[in-house]
Amino acid sequence: MRVQVAIVGGGPSGLLLGQLLHNAGIKTVVLERKTREYVLTRIRAGVLERGLVDMLEEAGAADRLHAESFRHTGIMLSSNNTYFEVTFDKYVDQPMTIYGQTELTRDLYDARERAGGATLFNVDKLTLNDLNTRSPSIDCKVSGEPLHIDCDYIAGCDGFHGVCRQYIPVEKRKEYLKDYPFGWLGILSETAPVHHELIYSNSDRGFALCSMRNQNLSRYYVQCDINDSVDNWTDNAFWNELKRRLPERFASTIETGTSIEKSIAPLRSFVCEPMQWGNLYLCGDAAHIVPPTGAKGLNTAASDVRYLYAALTQRYTDNDECKLQNYSQTALERVWKVERFSWWMTSMLHRFPDQSEFDIKIQQAEIAFLQQSEAAQASLAINYVGLPY
Ligand code: APR
Ligand code: PHB
């Protein structure tokens, strides 16, 4: 098999990049370790920056999003029993779009299928070859059958646990990692959202988040011990804990119900530098991870895709590799700003096991300053809705 760009990973990064390149007439193949059905079982945040929505439109995968999504123009922040709204459109003309990542991934798979893009599932034993030559290649097994793929470039979109990042020599690769000493216990319930905007809550008992997928599907989280287990949490125990972390106005009105999904996720900040090696280019979670507090995982994968797509189309259109050579530097400049914002939101809103009383007072002062300062709220809004590409 020969393609121009071989894409490892059929998650949001790989699919969005593949669709944009395919529409630009650049021959691609997407190699996915799992099945499409398995990929679509993943429950992830669905808070989309406008830049991502614009790219989904460009990829021809935004029709259902426009029919089913809804706009958010602010968030609610609460600290114990006080709460206030940060209204984005006072500071930035850029709403956020609420649309489940699972649906976005489904739409990208459907768009790729309609366009006739090649996607191979059950890909195993994948190895990358000759990355520092003009003819890199991939060897793998597809449902057990060997396959060799010759290509010009390889996009490593295989997520945090993928293999591509490991092909950057360890002596050339710098990895930055911060693991947080807690997790998020999340549930999905077929109940009406407690509020029309997201509620980020800092309480003495820990962080809580009220989110949603649509008017009849809510997504809630409570901070939990890093070693906790979903088996320790009945639905009632979850709802009671969530209510204890929300202001009375919301605790008394929230609609509870049976969880249709319940899981615990760890929180980490991670960046791999560089994000390229020879003709391998890392994109999305393969290169960086943020704690979910700022809803930036998918959106930062999207900005990588924007930069890599622009670089590859410049290469194939103008035979100019300038943007490709600068891809890692360009992407990392925005990645680190998003890492900072996600770290800041996490530090401000969670209870840390080793926190002193002084630390808690500092958190409370941070939130009080946000409540009182338009400049502080403008800074949050600018980061939350999405930094420019
Ligand atoms: N070969 C082929 N595919 C692989 C391999 C491999 N060796 N290793 C992993 N994959 C696949 C995974 O099965 C997954 O479908 O790569 C895909 C990576 O997708 P994500 O982990 O979703 O990462 P990304 O596409 O960058 O999306 C980033 O989506 O999953 C969320 O939290 C994530 O919000 C972030 C955003
Ligand atoms: C979600 O809806 O799952 C969600 C929303 C916002 C976040 C994290 C997760 O910051």
Short mmCIF file of C-alpha atoms and ligand atoms in Angstrom, two decimals:
data_model
loop_
_atom_site.label_atom_id
_atom_site.label_comp_id
_atom_site.label_asym_id
_atom_site.label_seq_id
_atom_site.Cartn_x
_atom_site.Cartn_y
_atom_site.Cartn_z
CA MET A 1 0.00 0.00 0.00
CA ARG A 2 1.23 3.54 -0.72
CA VAL A 3 -0.20 6.78 0.66
CA GLN A 4 1.10 10.31 1.10
CA VAL A 5 0.27 10.53 4.82
CA ALA A 6 -0.18 7.48 7.06
CA ILE A 7 -2.16 8.32 10.21
CA VAL A 8 -1.74 6.10 13.28
CA GLY A 9 -4.82 6.33 15.49
CA GLY A 10 -8.52 6.62 14.68
CA GLY A 11 -9.53 8.90 17.52
CA PRO A 12 -10.57 12.55 17.07
CA SER A 13 -7.05 13.74 16.11
CA GLY A 14 -6.43 11.10 13.46
CA LEU A 15 -9.92 11.27 12.01
CA LEU A 16 -10.05 15.07 11.80
CA LEU A 17 -6.60 15.26 10.22
CA GLY A 18 -7.45 12.44 7.85
CA GLN A 19 -10.68 14.05 6.71
CA LEU A 20 -9.14 17.47 6.12
CA LEU A 21 -6.23 15.95 4.15
CA HIS A 22 -8.55 13.68 2.17
CA ASN A 23 -10.72 16.64 1.20
CA ALA A 24 -7.56 18.43 0.08
CA GLY A 25 -6.79 15.53 -2.27
CA ILE A 26 -3.96 14.16 -0.16
CA LYS A 27 -3.98 10.35 -0.02
CA THR A 28 -4.18 9.02 3.54
CA VAL A 29 -4.88 5.87 5.50
CA VAL A 30 -6.05 5.82 9.12
CA LEU A 31 -4.74 2.86 11.13
CA GLU A 32 -6.80 2.10 14.25
CA ARG A 33 -5.85 -0.53 16.82
CA LYS A 34 -9.44 -1.16 17.95
CA THR A 35 -12.74 -1.45 16.13
CA ARG A 36 -14.93 1.53 15.26
CA GLU A 37 -17.52 0.25 17.75
CA TYR A 38 -14.95 0.13 20.54
CA VAL A 39 -13.68 3.64 19.79
CA LEU A 40 -17.27 4.91 19.96
CA THR A 41 -17.77 3.53 23.46
CA ARG A 42 -15.42 6.14 24.90
CA ILE A 43 -17.13 8.87 26.97
CA ARG A 44 -15.19 12.14 26.86
CA ALA A 45 -15.80 15.86 27.37
CA GLY A 46 -17.87 17.62 24.75
CA VAL A 47 -17.01 21.32 25.12
CA LEU A 48 -15.81 22.53 21.72
CA GLU A 49 -13.91 25.71 20.90
CA ARG A 50 -15.00 27.57 17.77
CA GLY A 51 -11.72 26.63 16.03
CA LEU A 52 -12.65 22.96 16.31
CA VAL A 53 -16.20 23.60 15.11
CA ASP A 54 -14.79 25.51 12.12
CA MET A 55 -12.54 22.56 11.24
CA LEU A 56 -15.42 20.08 11.57
CA GLU A 57 -17.36 22.25 9.10
CA GLU A 58 -14.33 22.28 6.77
CA ALA A 59 -14.16 18.50 7.11
CA GLY A 60 -17.83 18.15 6.14
CA ALA A 61 -18.63 16.61 9.52
CA ALA A 62 -20.63 19.32 11.28
CA ASP A 63 -24.24 18.84 10.09
CA ARG A 64 -25.41 16.83 13.11
CA LEU A 65 -23.40 19.08 15.42
CA HIS A 66 -25.29 22.12 14.13
CA ALA A 67 -28.59 20.27 14.49
CA GLU A 68 -28.05 18.86 17.97
CA SER A 69 -25.46 20.98 19.79
CA PHE A 70 -26.07 24.07 21.85
CA ARG A 71 -24.07 27.14 22.63
CA HIS A 72 -22.68 28.17 26.00
CA THR A 73 -21.70 31.76 26.66
CA GLY A 74 -20.38 31.35 30.17
CA ILE A 75 -19.67 29.11 33.14
CA MET A 76 -20.74 29.15 36.78
CA LEU A 77 -18.05 29.04 39.45
CA SER A 78 -18.96 28.18 43.03
CA SER A 79 -17.02 28.00 46.27
CA ASN A 80 -18.98 26.39 49.08
CA ASN A 81 -22.24 28.33 49.08
CA THR A 82 -21.28 31.35 46.99
CA TYR A 83 -21.48 31.24 43.20
CA PHE A 84 -21.13 33.57 40.25
CA GLU A 85 -21.24 33.50 36.48
CA VAL A 86 -18.30 34.28 34.22
CA THR A 87 -20.01 35.45 31.05
CA PHE A 88 -17.69 34.98 28.09
CA ASP A 89 -19.39 37.31 25.63
CA LYS A 90 -18.64 40.27 27.90
CA TYR A 91 -15.01 39.73 26.98
CA VAL A 92 -14.75 37.57 23.86
CA ASP A 93 -17.01 37.03 20.88
CA GLN A 94 -16.65 33.26 20.87
CA PRO A 95 -19.25 30.93 22.41
CA MET A 96 -18.47 27.33 23.30
CA THR A 97 -20.34 24.48 21.66
CA ILE A 98 -21.64 21.59 23.74
CA TYR A 99 -21.56 18.38 21.70
CA GLY A 100 -20.40 14.98 22.94
CA GLN A 101 -16.96 13.86 21.75
CA THR A 102 -18.39 10.42 21.04
CA GLU A 103 -20.84 11.99 18.57
CA LEU A 104 -18.08 14.11 17.04
CA THR A 105 -15.98 10.97 16.52
CA ARG A 106 -18.97 9.16 15.02
CA ASP A 107 -19.55 12.05 12.62
CA LEU A 108 -15.90 11.96 11.54
CA TYR A 109 -16.05 8.21 10.90
CA ASP A 110 -19.22 8.68 8.86
CA ALA A 111 -17.72 11.56 6.88
CA ARG A 112 -14.59 9.55 6.10
CA GLU A 113 -16.68 6.59 4.96
CA ARG A 114 -18.81 8.84 2.73
CA ALA A 115 -15.67 10.37 1.21
CA GLY A 116 -14.13 6.95 0.57
CA GLY A 117 -11.16 7.49 2.89
CA ALA A 118 -9.27 4.32 3.86
CA THR A 119 -9.59 3.31 7.53
CA LEU A 120 -8.14 0.02 8.77
CA PHE A 121 -9.24 -1.44 12.11
CA ASN A 122 -7.78 -4.16 14.33
CA VAL A 123 -4.29 -2.92 13.48
CA ASP A 124 -1.62 -4.60 15.56
CA LYS A 125 2.17 -5.10 15.75
CA LEU A 126 2.68 -1.67 14.23
CA THR A 127 6.25 -0.52 13.63
CA LEU A 128 7.53 2.67 12.03
CA ASN A 129 10.52 2.49 9.70
CA ASP A 130 13.10 4.90 8.20
CA LEU A 131 11.65 8.02 9.81
CA ASN A 132 14.75 10.07 8.95
CA THR A 133 14.63 9.24 5.25
CA ARG A 134 12.45 10.46 2.36
CA SER A 135 10.70 7.09 2.33
CA PRO A 136 9.38 6.22 5.77
CA SER A 137 7.09 3.24 6.05
CA ILE A 138 4.89 1.28 8.43
CA ASP A 139 4.66 -2.45 8.99
CA CYS A 140 1.69 -3.82 10.87
CA LYS A 141 -0.88 -6.58 10.98
CA VAL A 142 -4.49 -5.90 10.09
CA SER A 143 -6.75 -8.54 11.63
CA GLY A 144 -3.65 -10.74 11.70
CA GLU A 145 -2.66 -10.17 8.04
CA PRO A 146 0.71 -8.44 7.43
CA LEU A 147 0.62 -5.05 5.69
CA HIS A 148 3.44 -2.76 4.55
CA ILE A 149 2.64 0.91 3.95
CA ASP A 150 5.00 3.25 2.08
CA CYS A 151 4.36 6.94 2.69
CA ASP A 152 5.88 10.41 2.71
CA TYR A 153 4.86 11.32 6.26
CA ILE A 154 3.47 9.62 9.39
CA ALA A 155 1.05 11.37 11.77
CA GLY A 156 1.25 9.88 15.27
CA CYS A 157 -2.32 10.36 16.52
CA ASP A 158 -2.31 7.27 18.71
CA GLY A 159 -2.98 8.88 22.08
CA PHE A 160 -1.11 8.86 25.38
CA HIS A 161 -0.68 5.09 25.39
CA GLY A 162 0.27 4.84 21.73
CA VAL A 163 3.60 3.73 20.24
CA CYS A 164 4.54 6.65 18.00
CA ARG A 165 5.99 8.89 20.69
CA GLN A 166 8.47 6.14 21.57
CA TYR A 167 10.03 6.48 18.11
CA ILE A 168 11.56 9.80 19.14
CA PRO A 169 14.92 8.64 20.54
CA VAL A 170 14.85 8.80 24.33
CA GLU A 171 17.99 10.94 24.33
CA LYS A 172 16.24 13.44 22.03
CA ARG A 173 12.86 13.38 23.80
CA LYS A 174 12.03 15.53 26.85
CA GLU A 175 8.88 14.54 28.71
CA TYR A 176 7.22 16.78 31.30
CA LEU A 177 4.78 15.04 33.65
CA LYS A 178 2.67 16.16 36.59
CA ASP A 179 0.32 13.57 38.14
CA TYR A 180 -2.40 15.02 40.39
CA PRO A 181 -3.11 13.28 43.74
CA PHE A 182 -6.79 12.64 43.01
CA GLY A 183 -9.16 11.41 40.31
CA TRP A 184 -12.55 12.33 38.87
CA LEU A 185 -15.48 10.00 39.44
CA GLY A 186 -17.90 10.70 36.62
CA ILE A 187 -21.43 9.55 35.83
CA LEU A 188 -23.71 9.93 32.87
CA SER A 189 -27.44 10.07 33.70
CA GLU A 190 -30.57 10.49 31.59
CA THR A 191 -31.66 13.49 33.63
CA ALA A 192 -32.11 17.17 32.86
CA PRO A 193 -29.02 19.31 33.53
CA VAL A 194 -29.16 21.13 36.86
CA HIS A 195 -28.20 24.43 35.17
CA HIS A 196 -28.06 25.73 31.61
CA GLU A 197 -24.30 26.37 31.94
CA LEU A 198 -21.53 24.23 33.42
CA ILE A 199 -20.93 24.59 37.17
CA TYR A 200 -17.34 24.25 38.42
CA SER A 201 -17.45 23.88 42.19
CA ASN A 202 -14.70 24.21 44.79
CA SER A 203 -15.99 22.88 48.13
CA ASP A 204 -14.44 21.86 51.44
CA ARG A 205 -15.20 18.27 50.43
CA GLY A 206 -13.50 18.57 47.05
CA PHE A 207 -14.17 19.57 43.45
CA ALA A 208 -17.43 18.89 41.60
CA LEU A 209 -18.53 19.63 38.04
CA CYS A 210 -22.02 19.76 36.57
CA SER A 211 -22.03 19.32 32.80
CA MET A 212 -24.28 17.86 30.14
CA ARG A 213 -24.50 16.25 26.70
CA ASN A 214 -28.02 17.46 25.87
CA GLN A 215 -31.23 18.53 27.62
CA ASN A 216 -31.89 14.95 28.75
CA LEU A 217 -28.37 13.67 29.33
CA SER A 218 -26.25 15.08 32.15
CA ARG A 219 -22.61 14.50 33.01
CA TYR A 220 -21.47 14.99 36.61
CA TYR A 221 -18.11 14.57 38.33
CA VAL A 222 -16.82 14.60 41.90
CA GLN A 223 -13.15 14.63 42.84
CA CYS A 224 -12.24 11.31 44.44
CA ASP A 225 -9.23 9.54 45.93
CA ILE A 226 -6.70 8.47 43.33
CA ASN A 227 -7.07 4.86 44.52
CA ASP A 228 -10.87 4.92 44.69
CA SER A 229 -13.05 2.46 42.78
CA VAL A 230 -16.44 2.83 41.14
CA ASP A 231 -17.48 -0.24 43.18
CA ASN A 232 -17.34 1.98 46.25
CA TRP A 233 -19.97 4.29 44.82
CA THR A 234 -23.65 3.48 44.55
CA ASP A 235 -25.65 6.00 42.56
CA ASN A 236 -27.17 7.30 45.79
CA ALA A 237 -23.76 7.77 47.36
CA PHE A 238 -22.68 9.73 44.27
CA TRP A 239 -25.73 12.00 44.22
CA ASN A 240 -25.50 12.67 47.97
CA GLU A 241 -21.81 13.59 47.67
CA LEU A 242 -22.41 15.77 44.64
CA LYS A 243 -25.19 17.67 46.44
CA ARG A 244 -22.88 18.27 49.41
CA ARG A 245 -20.42 19.97 47.07
CA LEU A 246 -22.93 22.29 45.39
CA PRO A 247 -24.60 25.51 46.57
CA GLU A 248 -28.01 24.87 48.13
CA ARG A 249 -29.80 26.42 45.12
CA PHE A 250 -28.54 23.57 42.91
CA ALA A 251 -28.35 20.79 45.51
CA SER A 252 -32.05 21.24 46.20
CA THR A 253 -33.15 21.24 42.55
CA ILE A 254 -30.86 18.70 40.87
CA GLU A 255 -32.65 15.81 39.13
CA THR A 256 -31.05 12.53 40.14
CA GLY A 257 -31.41 9.18 38.42
CA THR A 258 -29.74 5.92 37.47
CA SER A 259 -26.21 6.18 36.09
CA ILE A 260 -25.80 4.78 32.57
CA GLU A 261 -22.04 5.15 32.79
CA LYS A 262 -19.78 5.45 35.81
CA SER A 263 -15.97 5.69 35.71
CA ILE A 264 -12.93 7.13 37.41
CA ALA A 265 -10.24 8.99 35.45
CA PRO A 266 -6.81 10.08 36.69
CA LEU A 267 -5.65 13.66 36.19
CA ARG A 268 -2.29 14.47 34.69
CA SER A 269 -0.42 17.18 32.83
CA PHE A 270 2.00 15.85 30.23
CA VAL A 271 4.00 17.27 27.34
CA CYS A 272 6.47 15.56 25.02
CA GLU A 273 9.07 17.73 23.31
CA PRO A 274 9.67 17.76 20.42
CA MET A 275 6.38 16.78 18.74
CA GLN A 276 8.18 15.65 15.58
CA TRP A 277 11.06 13.41 14.59
CA GLY A 278 12.13 13.02 10.97
CA ASN A 279 8.91 12.47 9.02
CA LEU A 280 6.88 11.56 12.14
CA TYR A 281 4.57 14.24 13.52
CA LEU A 282 2.77 13.75 16.86
CA CYS A 283 -0.73 15.15 17.27
CA GLY A 284 -3.15 15.29 20.22
CA ASP A 285 -2.89 13.05 23.24
CA ALA A 286 0.13 11.30 21.70
CA ALA A 287 2.07 14.48 22.52
CA HIS A 288 0.29 16.08 25.46
CA ILE A 289 -2.33 15.56 28.16
CA VAL A 290 -4.16 18.12 30.26
CA PRO A 291 -6.30 17.61 33.37
CA PRO A 292 -9.94 17.82 32.20
CA THR A 293 -10.72 20.86 34.40
CA GLY A 294 -10.43 23.26 31.49
CA ALA A 295 -12.03 20.94 28.88
CA LYS A 296 -8.95 21.37 26.70
CA GLY A 297 -7.92 17.82 25.69
CA LEU A 298 -9.91 17.59 22.48
CA ASN A 299 -9.51 21.30 21.72
CA THR A 300 -5.72 21.14 21.94
CA ALA A 301 -5.70 18.07 19.71
CA ALA A 302 -7.65 20.25 17.28
CA SER A 303 -5.06 23.03 17.27
CA ASP A 304 -2.33 20.46 16.53
CA VAL A 305 -4.44 19.21 13.64
CA ARG A 306 -4.85 22.75 12.31
CA TYR A 307 -1.07 23.32 12.32
CA LEU A 308 -0.21 19.91 10.84
CA TYR A 309 -2.92 20.15 8.18
CA ALA A 310 -1.65 23.60 7.14
CA ALA A 311 1.92 22.33 7.04
CA LEU A 312 1.11 19.26 4.93
CA THR A 313 -1.05 21.18 2.47
CA GLN A 314 1.73 23.77 2.10
CA ARG A 315 4.15 20.92 1.38
CA TYR A 316 1.95 19.28 -1.25
CA THR A 317 0.66 22.50 -2.78
CA ASP A 318 3.80 24.66 -2.84
CA ASN A 319 6.49 22.01 -2.31
CA ASP A 320 7.44 24.08 0.74
CA GLU A 321 8.33 22.25 3.99
CA CYS A 322 8.77 25.39 6.10
CA LYS A 323 5.66 24.87 8.25
CA LEU A 324 6.49 21.17 8.61
CA GLN A 325 9.94 22.03 9.90
CA ASN A 326 8.40 24.44 12.44
CA TYR A 327 5.39 22.28 13.36
CA SER A 328 6.61 21.20 16.80
CA GLN A 329 7.66 24.72 17.83
CA THR A 330 4.40 26.23 16.57
CA ALA A 331 2.20 23.61 18.24
CA LEU A 332 4.09 23.61 21.54
CA GLU A 333 3.78 27.37 21.94
CA ARG A 334 -0.01 27.01 22.19
CA VAL A 335 0.16 23.63 24.02
CA TRP A 336 2.09 25.11 26.94
CA LYS A 337 -0.37 28.01 27.31
CA VAL A 338 -3.21 25.50 27.48
CA GLU A 339 -1.25 23.35 29.94
CA ARG A 340 -0.93 26.41 32.15
CA PHE A 341 -4.62 27.24 32.00
CA SER A 342 -5.65 23.63 32.73
CA TRP A 343 -3.17 23.44 35.62
CA TRP A 344 -4.46 26.78 36.98
CA MET A 345 -8.14 25.71 36.86
CA THR A 346 -7.21 22.39 38.54
CA SER A 347 -5.10 24.06 41.26
CA MET A 348 -7.80 26.64 42.02
CA LEU A 349 -10.74 24.23 42.26
CA HIS A 350 -9.52 21.00 43.87
CA ARG A 351 -8.67 19.98 47.42
CA PHE A 352 -5.10 18.64 47.57
CA PRO A 353 -4.27 16.07 50.28
CA ASP A 354 -1.23 18.04 51.44
CA GLN A 355 -2.97 21.41 51.32
CA SER A 356 -2.34 23.69 54.31
CA GLU A 357 -4.91 26.12 55.71
CA PHE A 358 -2.86 28.85 54.06
CA ASP A 359 -3.18 27.09 50.69
CA ILE A 360 -6.95 26.94 51.09
CA LYS A 361 -7.09 30.66 51.91
CA ILE A 362 -5.08 31.35 48.75
CA GLN A 363 -7.58 29.32 46.70
CA GLN A 364 -10.47 31.24 48.22
CA ALA A 365 -8.72 34.54 47.48
CA GLU A 366 -8.15 33.44 43.87
CA ILE A 367 -11.87 32.71 43.45
CA ALA A 368 -12.86 35.93 45.24
CA PHE A 369 -10.58 37.92 42.93
CA LEU A 370 -12.19 36.23 39.93
CA GLN A 371 -15.62 37.18 41.25
CA GLN A 372 -14.66 40.82 41.68
CA SER A 373 -12.25 41.50 38.81
CA GLU A 374 -13.37 41.92 35.22
CA ALA A 375 -9.73 41.63 34.16
CA ALA A 376 -9.44 38.25 35.88
CA GLN A 377 -12.70 37.09 34.33
CA ALA A 378 -11.55 38.30 30.90
CA SER A 379 -8.39 36.22 31.26
CA LEU A 380 -10.41 33.12 32.17
CA ALA A 381 -12.82 33.74 29.28
CA ILE A 382 -10.04 34.20 26.72
CA ASN A 383 -8.41 30.92 27.77
CA TYR A 384 -11.63 28.96 28.20
CA VAL A 385 -13.16 29.79 24.80
CA GLY A 386 -9.85 29.01 23.11
CA LEU A 387 -6.62 30.84 22.42
CA PRO A 388 -6.10 31.86 18.79
CA TYR A 389 -4.39 29.34 16.50
N1 APR B 1 -1.96 1.54 16.48
C1 APR B 1 -3.15 2.06 16.02
N2 APR B 1 -4.00 2.79 16.78
C2 APR B 1 -3.63 3.02 18.05
C3 APR B 1 -2.42 2.54 18.60
C4 APR B 1 -1.58 1.77 17.75
N3 APR B 1 -0.42 1.28 18.19
N4 APR B 1 -2.35 2.94 19.90
C5 APR B 1 -3.48 3.65 20.15
N5 APR B 1 -4.25 3.69 19.05
C6 APR B 1 -5.54 4.36 18.88
C7 APR B 1 -6.47 4.26 20.08
O1 APR B 1 -7.23 3.06 20.04
C8 APR B 1 -7.34 5.50 19.91
O2 APR B 1 -8.52 5.21 19.18
O3 APR B 1 -5.29 5.75 18.74
C9 APR B 1 -6.46 6.47 19.13
C10 APR B 1 -6.04 7.67 19.97
O4 APR B 1 -7.22 8.43 20.25
P1 APR B 1 -7.33 9.33 21.59
O5 APR B 1 -6.68 8.63 22.71
O6 APR B 1 -8.77 9.72 21.70
O7 APR B 1 -6.43 10.61 21.29
P2 APR B 1 -6.70 11.80 20.26
O8 APR B 1 -7.25 11.29 18.98
O9 APR B 1 -5.46 12.59 20.25
O10 APR B 1 -7.88 12.64 20.94
C11 APR B 1 -7.60 13.54 21.94
O11 APR B 1 -9.78 12.82 22.61
O12 APR B 1 -9.74 10.77 23.66
C12 APR B 1 -9.81 12.11 23.87
O13 APR B 1 -8.93 12.64 26.01
C13 APR B 1 -8.70 12.68 24.65
O14 APR B 1 -9.82 14.71 24.61
C14 APR B 1 -8.69 14.05 24.11
C15 APR B 1 -8.87 13.87 22.65
C1 PHB B 2 -17.75 16.97 30.31
O1 PHB B 2 -18.87 17.40 29.90
O2 PHB B 2 -17.47 15.75 30.35
C2 PHB B 2 -16.72 17.98 30.78
C3 PHB B 2 -17.02 19.33 30.66
C4 PHB B 2 -16.08 20.26 31.09
C5 PHB B 2 -14.88 19.82 31.63
C6 PHB B 2 -14.58 18.44 31.74
C7 PHB B 2 -15.52 17.52 31.31
O3 PHB B 2 -13.96 20.74 32.06
#
